[in-house]
Amino acid sequence: MLQSDCLFEPLQLPCGVRLKNRIAKSAMSDSLGDGTGHPTAEQIRLYERWASGGLSISIIGEVQGSANYAEKPGNLVLNEASDLERFRILANRGGGGESDALLCLQLGHAGALAYAPTCRPKGPSPLDLPGLKCAGLTLEEIHQLPSEFAATAKLAQQAGFGGVQIHAAHGFLLSQFLSPLFNKRSDEYGGSIANRMRLLLQTIETVRAAVGPEFPIAVKLNSSDQLEGGLQQADALEVVAALDNTSIDLIDISGGTYFPGAKAASDGAGRGPYFIEFAKQAREVTSKPLMLTGGFKTCAQAVDAVASGTIDVVGLARAFIVDPALANHWKAGENTEPVFPRFAEAPEGGITAWYTMRLTEIGADAEGPEYRDLPKAVVDYEARDKQRTAIWLEHFSI
């Protein structure tokens, strides 16, 4: 018996959908959209390669329902103006078929962290902080949000995707509502954690009504913002307990935020999975399947987390960039440890740029045995953002 056997047991979600194993590719902002909100050939090929690499579920990060609050100009945008056929190709190639993988869209809205060159950021409350300035959403705008998320979820279902994940982590809009650092409202959406989670719960309810009972819905949730004055673990556990009474199928636990100047999730987290202790506490307050994302570096760590019963699904991101077929290798007991690059001195955002450009290489079937030069990756990444910003502004008439 292989050590990794527990990772390859199937898991049935509450909605009835069966995952073939316990290994997931967590959502990342792959920045591979074409600037008009549609998938590119490289993006389609990337998810096809991950599906054939043996994982059970793959999540496409930050798919927007509107062009107005995108996180990057490489985000996908899925709404009534989108060419649904191009999304159907992505859904077909990146999920289902012989791979039996579930390809899901992460429903995104960057809110206060929307990409300023293409958006006018708005969050739960007006903010004027070093590196972050935004207006506040009106009550009418807040009331419209659940329907906007639901409309994108319904289109995802029509296009053939396997499910959706509601993004309430990493400092984006629904996460901002949960955080007292971002959310200074005095109405029914601010103040107590019961009020701050109201929009998330309303969004879940509206999305479920749109897609029906048999379509998987996940939620990505911060264990904490890792910011002074932000969402803390005690409040996050209250959110988990509330999610136990909803119709969702999977809670994906993560942490940290892209707030300017915030520390990385790995800072001070030790050598193992970053949020494993929170996951143990979450297990006590919910019967929903739990997924944990962040800090898994070895097969042994993944096995321990699942075999102990702490979590049901292991979420991996960068590990699948250095080895797109990692799940197959773990199943065979071969090449079990992904080899991560080491950079002596990286500029701010440099590591993200390197991994993002590596995704482009994988999607082009062009990754070589040697790692791309970091300074060149940063230059290429910034140049592509600039190019797609121009396309975005013209296409969406912003």
Short mmCIF file of C-alpha atoms in Angstrom, two decimals:
data_model
loop_
_atom_site.label_atom_id
_atom_site.label_comp_id
_atom_site.label_asym_id
_atom_site.label_seq_id
_atom_site.Cartn_x
_atom_site.Cartn_y
_atom_site.Cartn_z
CA MET A 1 0.00 0.00 0.00
CA LEU A 2 1.35 3.42 -0.94
CA GLN A 3 1.59 6.13 1.69
CA SER A 4 -0.53 8.38 -0.53
CA ASP A 5 -3.51 6.00 -0.82
CA CYS A 6 -5.78 8.13 1.38
CA LEU A 7 -5.37 11.02 -1.05
CA PHE A 8 -6.93 8.93 -3.80
CA GLU A 9 -10.13 7.92 -2.10
CA PRO A 10 -13.24 9.48 -3.65
CA LEU A 11 -15.27 12.12 -1.83
CA GLN A 12 -18.97 12.74 -2.33
CA LEU A 13 -20.02 16.36 -1.87
CA PRO A 14 -23.35 17.21 -0.17
CA CYS A 15 -24.88 18.06 -3.57
CA GLY A 16 -24.17 14.51 -4.75
CA VAL A 17 -21.21 15.21 -7.04
CA ARG A 18 -18.30 12.81 -6.54
CA LEU A 19 -14.67 13.92 -6.48
CA LYS A 20 -12.38 11.16 -7.69
CA ASN A 21 -9.65 12.03 -5.15
CA ARG A 22 -8.67 14.57 -2.48
CA ILE A 23 -6.26 16.72 -4.52
CA ALA A 24 -7.29 20.15 -5.79
CA LYS A 25 -5.63 22.89 -7.77
CA SER A 26 -6.50 25.97 -5.74
CA ALA A 27 -7.60 29.18 -7.38
CA MET A 28 -4.83 31.44 -8.63
CA SER A 29 -5.11 34.58 -10.68
CA ASP A 30 -3.43 33.06 -13.72
CA SER A 31 -3.76 36.35 -15.66
CA LEU A 32 -4.21 34.43 -18.90
CA GLY A 33 -7.39 36.08 -20.16
CA ASP A 34 -7.06 37.94 -23.44
CA GLY A 35 -7.92 41.41 -22.14
CA THR A 36 -11.54 41.19 -23.32
CA GLY A 37 -12.45 38.83 -20.49
CA HIS A 38 -12.24 35.66 -22.62
CA PRO A 39 -9.95 32.64 -22.28
CA THR A 40 -6.88 32.26 -24.47
CA ALA A 41 -5.54 29.09 -26.09
CA GLU A 42 -2.76 29.01 -23.48
CA GLN A 43 -5.26 29.18 -20.65
CA ILE A 44 -7.34 26.36 -22.13
CA ARG A 45 -4.24 24.21 -22.57
CA LEU A 46 -3.05 24.97 -19.03
CA TYR A 47 -6.24 23.62 -17.44
CA GLU A 48 -6.26 20.69 -19.82
CA ARG A 49 -2.78 19.74 -18.67
CA TRP A 50 -3.74 20.03 -15.02
CA ALA A 51 -6.81 17.84 -15.60
CA SER A 52 -4.72 15.16 -17.28
CA GLY A 53 -2.22 15.42 -14.40
CA GLY A 54 -4.56 13.53 -12.09
CA LEU A 55 -6.21 16.12 -9.82
CA SER A 56 -9.89 15.90 -8.91
CA ILE A 57 -10.86 19.56 -8.94
CA SER A 58 -9.33 22.68 -10.48
CA ILE A 59 -10.47 26.23 -9.75
CA ILE A 60 -9.97 29.19 -12.10
CA GLY A 61 -9.20 32.25 -10.02
CA GLU A 62 -10.99 35.58 -10.07
CA VAL A 63 -13.66 35.21 -12.76
CA GLN A 64 -15.55 38.47 -12.79
CA GLY A 65 -19.23 39.11 -13.33
CA SER A 66 -18.44 42.67 -14.35
CA ALA A 67 -15.48 44.48 -15.88
CA ASN A 68 -15.85 47.26 -13.32
CA TYR A 69 -14.09 45.64 -10.36
CA ALA A 70 -11.54 43.23 -11.78
CA GLU A 71 -8.37 42.29 -9.96
CA LYS A 72 -6.22 42.23 -13.12
CA PRO A 73 -6.71 42.86 -16.85
CA GLY A 74 -6.02 39.17 -17.44
CA ASN A 75 -9.13 38.13 -15.47
CA LEU A 76 -11.99 36.35 -17.19
CA VAL A 77 -15.33 38.17 -17.33
CA LEU A 78 -18.48 36.07 -17.65
CA ASN A 79 -21.79 37.87 -18.12
CA GLU A 80 -24.55 38.23 -20.69
CA ALA A 81 -22.18 40.06 -23.07
CA SER A 82 -19.58 37.24 -23.07
CA ASP A 83 -19.07 34.77 -25.90
CA LEU A 84 -20.30 31.69 -24.04
CA GLU A 85 -18.95 29.32 -26.68
CA ARG A 86 -15.38 30.29 -25.83
CA PHE A 87 -16.07 29.45 -22.20
CA ARG A 88 -17.61 26.13 -23.24
CA ILE A 89 -14.33 25.18 -24.91
CA LEU A 90 -12.45 25.94 -21.70
CA ALA A 91 -14.96 23.94 -19.64
CA ASN A 92 -14.77 20.97 -22.00
CA ARG A 93 -10.99 20.85 -22.31
CA GLY A 94 -10.20 21.59 -18.67
CA GLY A 95 -12.68 19.26 -17.00
CA GLY A 96 -14.72 16.12 -17.46
CA GLY A 97 -13.98 13.64 -20.22
CA GLU A 98 -11.41 10.94 -19.57
CA SER A 99 -9.73 13.02 -16.85
CA ASP A 100 -12.94 13.03 -14.77
CA ALA A 101 -11.79 16.33 -13.26
CA LEU A 102 -14.12 19.04 -11.99
CA LEU A 103 -13.30 22.49 -13.42
CA CYS A 104 -14.83 25.30 -11.38
CA LEU A 105 -14.93 29.07 -11.67
CA GLN A 106 -14.09 31.26 -8.70
CA LEU A 107 -16.64 34.08 -8.58
CA GLY A 108 -14.62 37.23 -8.01
CA HIS A 109 -15.11 40.91 -7.24
CA ALA A 110 -12.03 42.83 -6.12
CA GLY A 111 -13.92 45.71 -4.49
CA ALA A 112 -11.49 48.08 -2.82
CA LEU A 113 -8.57 46.17 -4.37
CA ALA A 114 -9.83 46.50 -7.94
CA TYR A 115 -7.06 47.20 -10.46
CA ALA A 116 -6.90 50.99 -10.55
CA PRO A 117 -5.74 51.36 -14.21
CA THR A 118 -9.00 49.73 -15.38
CA CYS A 119 -11.40 50.33 -12.47
CA ARG A 120 -12.67 52.80 -9.90
CA PRO A 121 -12.29 50.77 -6.71
CA LYS A 122 -15.21 50.58 -4.27
CA GLY A 123 -15.36 48.70 -1.00
CA PRO A 124 -17.76 48.31 1.91
CA SER A 125 -16.65 51.73 3.19
CA PRO A 126 -14.69 54.69 1.84
CA LEU A 127 -10.98 54.36 2.61
CA ASP A 128 -8.05 56.74 2.24
CA LEU A 129 -4.97 54.83 3.38
CA PRO A 130 -1.37 54.72 2.18
CA GLY A 131 -1.49 52.68 -1.05
CA LEU A 132 -5.26 52.19 -0.94
CA LYS A 133 -8.00 54.66 -1.69
CA CYS A 134 -11.57 53.72 -2.57
CA ALA A 135 -15.16 54.89 -2.47
CA GLY A 136 -17.86 53.07 -0.54
CA LEU A 137 -20.66 51.00 -2.03
CA THR A 138 -24.20 52.30 -1.66
CA LEU A 139 -26.86 50.16 -0.04
CA GLU A 140 -28.51 49.74 -3.45
CA GLU A 141 -25.24 48.51 -4.96
CA ILE A 142 -24.82 46.01 -2.12
CA HIS A 143 -28.33 44.66 -2.63
CA GLN A 144 -27.52 43.99 -6.31
CA LEU A 145 -24.37 41.99 -5.61
CA PRO A 146 -25.89 38.56 -4.82
CA SER A 147 -27.80 38.60 -8.11
CA GLU A 148 -24.63 39.51 -10.00
CA PHE A 149 -22.75 36.57 -8.49
CA ALA A 150 -25.72 34.30 -9.22
CA ALA A 151 -25.92 35.40 -12.87
CA THR A 152 -22.27 34.45 -13.41
CA ALA A 153 -22.78 31.12 -11.62
CA LYS A 154 -25.75 30.30 -13.86
CA LEU A 155 -23.73 31.08 -16.98
CA ALA A 156 -20.91 28.90 -15.67
CA GLN A 157 -23.39 26.05 -15.30
CA GLN A 158 -24.73 26.63 -18.82
CA ALA A 159 -21.20 26.62 -20.24
CA GLY A 160 -20.51 23.22 -18.72
CA PHE A 161 -18.27 24.05 -15.78
CA GLY A 162 -18.35 21.64 -12.87
CA GLY A 163 -19.09 24.15 -10.11
CA VAL A 164 -18.31 27.58 -8.67
CA GLN A 165 -16.39 28.92 -5.71
CA ILE A 166 -17.54 32.12 -4.00
CA HIS A 167 -14.42 34.12 -3.16
CA ALA A 168 -14.56 35.49 0.40
CA ALA A 169 -10.82 35.50 1.10
CA HIS A 170 -7.54 37.32 0.42
CA GLY A 171 -8.92 40.82 0.85
CA PHE A 172 -11.34 40.87 -2.07
CA LEU A 173 -14.88 42.22 -1.76
CA LEU A 174 -16.71 39.59 0.30
CA SER A 175 -13.61 39.26 2.45
CA GLN A 176 -13.63 43.04 2.89
CA PHE A 177 -17.17 42.87 4.23
CA LEU A 178 -16.05 40.30 6.80
CA SER A 179 -13.10 42.44 7.91
CA PRO A 180 -13.60 45.30 10.40
CA LEU A 181 -10.53 46.93 8.89
CA PHE A 182 -12.33 47.45 5.57
CA ASN A 183 -15.93 47.42 6.79
CA LYS A 184 -16.84 50.52 8.83
CA ARG A 185 -20.54 50.43 7.97
CA SER A 186 -23.19 51.20 10.58
CA ASP A 187 -26.13 49.56 8.78
CA GLU A 188 -27.15 45.89 8.63
CA TYR A 189 -23.92 45.01 6.76
CA GLY A 190 -21.49 46.38 9.37
CA GLY A 191 -20.63 46.13 13.03
CA SER A 192 -21.04 42.61 14.48
CA ILE A 193 -19.72 39.56 12.65
CA ALA A 194 -23.35 38.49 12.16
CA ASN A 195 -23.88 41.66 10.13
CA ARG A 196 -20.53 41.52 8.36
CA MET A 197 -21.24 38.00 7.06
CA ARG A 198 -24.74 38.92 5.91
CA LEU A 199 -23.72 39.65 2.30
CA LEU A 200 -21.83 36.37 2.01
CA LEU A 201 -24.81 34.38 3.27
CA GLN A 202 -27.20 36.23 0.96
CA THR A 203 -24.87 35.56 -1.96
CA ILE A 204 -24.76 31.84 -1.22
CA GLU A 205 -28.54 31.67 -1.00
CA THR A 206 -29.03 33.55 -4.28
CA VAL A 207 -26.40 31.51 -6.14
CA ARG A 208 -27.98 28.25 -4.95
CA ALA A 209 -31.41 29.39 -6.11
CA ALA A 210 -29.94 30.12 -9.55
CA VAL A 211 -28.07 26.84 -10.10
CA GLY A 212 -30.29 24.32 -8.30
CA PRO A 213 -29.46 21.70 -5.66
CA GLU A 214 -27.06 19.47 -7.63
CA PHE A 215 -24.43 22.00 -8.74
CA PRO A 216 -21.35 22.28 -6.48
CA ILE A 217 -20.84 25.56 -4.63
CA ALA A 218 -17.69 26.16 -2.60
CA VAL A 219 -16.65 29.13 -0.48
CA LYS A 220 -13.07 30.32 -0.01
CA LEU A 221 -12.67 31.84 3.44
CA ASN A 222 -9.82 33.50 5.32
CA SER A 223 -8.86 32.03 8.68
CA SER A 224 -7.64 35.56 9.37
CA ASP A 225 -6.53 38.58 7.36
CA GLN A 226 -3.16 38.57 9.15
CA LEU A 227 -3.61 42.32 9.54
CA GLU A 228 -3.97 44.35 12.71
CA GLY A 229 -7.65 45.26 12.97
CA GLY A 230 -8.68 42.76 10.28
CA LEU A 231 -10.70 39.55 10.44
CA GLN A 232 -9.52 37.42 13.37
CA GLN A 233 -9.83 33.68 13.90
CA ALA A 234 -12.66 33.86 16.43
CA ASP A 235 -14.87 35.72 13.96
CA ALA A 236 -13.78 33.44 11.13
CA LEU A 237 -14.91 30.43 13.16
CA GLU A 238 -18.31 32.05 13.59
CA VAL A 239 -18.51 32.35 9.82
CA VAL A 240 -17.61 28.67 9.44
CA ALA A 241 -20.34 27.73 11.90
CA ALA A 242 -22.85 29.81 9.93
CA LEU A 243 -21.74 28.18 6.67
CA ASP A 244 -22.62 24.82 8.20
CA ASN A 245 -26.28 25.84 7.96
CA THR A 246 -26.09 26.77 4.27
CA SER A 247 -26.29 24.68 1.10
CA ILE A 248 -22.60 24.93 0.20
CA ASP A 249 -20.57 21.83 -0.59
CA LEU A 250 -16.99 22.74 0.35
CA ILE A 251 -15.21 25.29 2.55
CA ASP A 252 -11.73 26.20 1.29
CA ILE A 253 -9.68 27.63 4.17
CA SER A 254 -6.88 30.07 3.43
CA GLY A 255 -5.59 33.34 4.87
CA GLY A 256 -3.84 36.63 4.26
CA THR A 257 -4.68 39.52 2.01
CA TYR A 258 -3.35 41.53 -0.92
CA PHE A 259 -3.74 44.74 1.10
CA PRO A 260 -0.77 46.96 0.15
CA GLY A 261 2.20 46.19 2.38
CA ALA A 262 0.58 43.17 4.06
CA LYS A 263 2.86 40.29 4.98
CA ALA A 264 2.74 37.12 2.93
CA ALA A 265 0.67 34.19 4.19
CA SER A 266 3.90 32.23 4.70
CA ASP A 267 5.45 34.81 7.05
CA GLY A 268 5.76 33.25 10.48
CA ALA A 269 3.64 30.27 9.46
CA GLY A 270 6.27 27.60 10.00
CA ARG A 271 7.25 24.85 7.61
CA GLY A 272 3.96 22.97 7.38
CA PRO A 273 0.54 23.88 6.00
CA TYR A 274 -0.07 27.47 7.01
CA PHE A 275 -3.59 27.27 8.44
CA ILE A 276 -3.77 23.69 9.70
CA GLU A 277 -4.46 24.68 13.32
CA PHE A 278 -7.43 26.79 12.25
CA ALA A 279 -8.69 23.88 10.13
CA LYS A 280 -8.68 21.68 13.24
CA GLN A 281 -10.88 24.23 15.02
CA ALA A 282 -13.13 24.59 12.00
CA ARG A 283 -13.66 20.84 11.92
CA GLU A 284 -15.26 21.13 15.37
CA VAL A 285 -17.96 23.56 14.20
CA THR A 286 -18.94 22.23 10.76
CA SER A 287 -19.73 18.95 9.08
CA LYS A 288 -19.12 20.44 5.63
CA PRO A 289 -16.17 19.04 3.64
CA LEU A 290 -13.06 21.11 4.34
CA MET A 291 -10.29 22.01 1.92
CA LEU A 292 -7.07 23.66 3.09
CA THR A 293 -4.93 25.85 0.84
CA GLY A 294 -1.49 27.17 1.63
CA GLY A 295 1.90 25.75 2.57
CA PHE A 296 1.69 22.11 1.46
CA LYS A 297 5.19 21.27 0.28
CA THR A 298 5.33 17.46 0.48
CA CYS A 299 3.17 14.43 -0.07
CA ALA A 300 3.66 13.46 3.58
CA GLN A 301 2.12 16.75 4.73
CA ALA A 302 -0.89 16.20 2.49
CA VAL A 303 -1.31 12.61 3.69
CA ASP A 304 -1.11 13.65 7.34
CA ALA A 305 -3.76 16.35 6.93
CA VAL A 306 -6.25 14.02 5.23
CA ALA A 307 -5.50 10.82 7.15
CA SER A 308 -5.94 12.64 10.47
CA GLY A 309 -9.44 13.72 9.45
CA THR A 310 -8.57 17.40 9.81
CA ILE A 311 -9.43 18.13 6.17
CA ASP A 312 -11.02 16.33 3.26
CA VAL A 313 -9.26 18.00 0.32
CA VAL A 314 -5.70 19.30 -0.10
CA GLY A 315 -5.46 22.58 -2.00
CA LEU A 316 -2.25 23.11 -3.97
CA ALA A 317 -1.30 26.05 -6.16
CA ARG A 318 2.39 26.69 -6.77
CA ALA A 319 3.16 22.98 -6.44
CA PHE A 320 1.11 22.42 -9.61
CA ILE A 321 3.12 25.11 -11.38
CA VAL A 322 6.44 23.36 -10.78
CA ASP A 323 4.87 19.96 -11.53
CA PRO A 324 1.58 20.00 -13.49
CA ALA A 325 1.27 16.20 -13.18
CA LEU A 326 1.95 16.14 -9.45
CA ALA A 327 -1.20 14.18 -8.56
CA ASN A 328 -0.27 11.38 -10.95
CA HIS A 329 3.25 11.28 -9.52
CA TRP A 330 1.94 11.07 -5.97
CA LYS A 331 -0.44 8.30 -6.94
CA ALA A 332 2.42 6.31 -8.44
CA GLY A 333 4.76 7.06 -5.56
CA GLU A 334 7.20 8.76 -7.93
CA ASN A 335 8.81 12.23 -7.82
CA THR A 336 6.80 12.92 -4.70
CA GLU A 337 8.35 16.24 -3.70
CA PRO A 338 7.85 19.29 -5.92
CA VAL A 339 11.04 21.33 -6.27
CA PHE A 340 10.35 25.01 -5.68
CA PRO A 341 12.67 27.70 -7.02
CA ARG A 342 14.74 29.77 -4.61
CA PHE A 343 15.43 33.44 -5.26
CA ALA A 344 18.06 35.23 -3.20
CA GLU A 345 16.63 38.70 -3.74
CA ALA A 346 13.18 39.21 -5.23
CA PRO A 347 11.52 42.60 -5.75
CA GLU A 348 8.02 43.16 -4.39
CA GLY A 349 5.66 41.16 -6.60
CA GLY A 350 8.57 39.38 -8.25
CA ILE A 351 7.72 35.89 -7.03
CA THR A 352 4.12 36.28 -8.22
CA ALA A 353 5.42 37.45 -11.60
CA TRP A 354 7.70 34.44 -11.91
CA TYR A 355 4.98 31.92 -11.15
CA THR A 356 2.49 33.70 -13.42
CA MET A 357 4.88 33.65 -16.37
CA ARG A 358 5.62 30.00 -15.66
CA LEU A 359 1.89 29.33 -16.09
CA THR A 360 2.15 30.91 -19.52
CA GLU A 361 4.98 28.53 -20.40
CA ILE A 362 2.97 25.50 -19.26
CA GLY A 363 -0.03 26.63 -21.31
CA ALA A 364 2.21 26.92 -24.35
CA ASP A 365 3.83 23.51 -23.70
CA ALA A 366 7.08 25.44 -23.59
CA GLU A 367 8.44 25.05 -20.06
CA GLY A 368 12.07 24.05 -20.06
CA PRO A 369 14.14 22.18 -17.51
CA GLU A 370 15.71 25.41 -16.26
CA TYR A 371 13.81 28.11 -14.43
CA ARG A 372 13.05 31.37 -16.17
CA ASP A 373 15.22 34.30 -15.15
CA LEU A 374 13.42 36.31 -12.42
CA PRO A 375 14.16 39.83 -13.72
CA LYS A 376 12.97 38.83 -17.18
CA ALA A 377 9.79 37.34 -15.72
CA VAL A 378 9.04 40.65 -13.96
CA VAL A 379 9.59 42.63 -17.16
CA ASP A 380 7.42 40.27 -19.21
CA TYR A 381 4.67 40.25 -16.58
CA GLU A 382 4.48 44.03 -16.35
CA ALA A 383 4.56 44.42 -20.14
CA ARG A 384 1.68 41.98 -20.57
CA ASP A 385 -0.40 43.75 -17.93
CA LYS A 386 0.19 47.05 -19.72
CA GLN A 387 -0.81 45.56 -23.07
CA ARG A 388 -3.97 43.96 -21.71
CA THR A 389 -4.91 47.10 -19.82
CA ALA A 390 -5.09 48.95 -23.13
CA ILE A 391 -7.21 46.16 -24.65
CA TRP A 392 -9.48 46.10 -21.58
CA LEU A 393 -10.10 49.84 -21.61
CA GLU A 394 -10.97 49.82 -25.29
CA HIS A 395 -13.11 46.67 -25.23
CA PHE A 396 -15.15 47.60 -22.16
CA SER A 397 -15.25 51.34 -23.05
CA ILE A 398 -14.02 52.29 -19.62
#
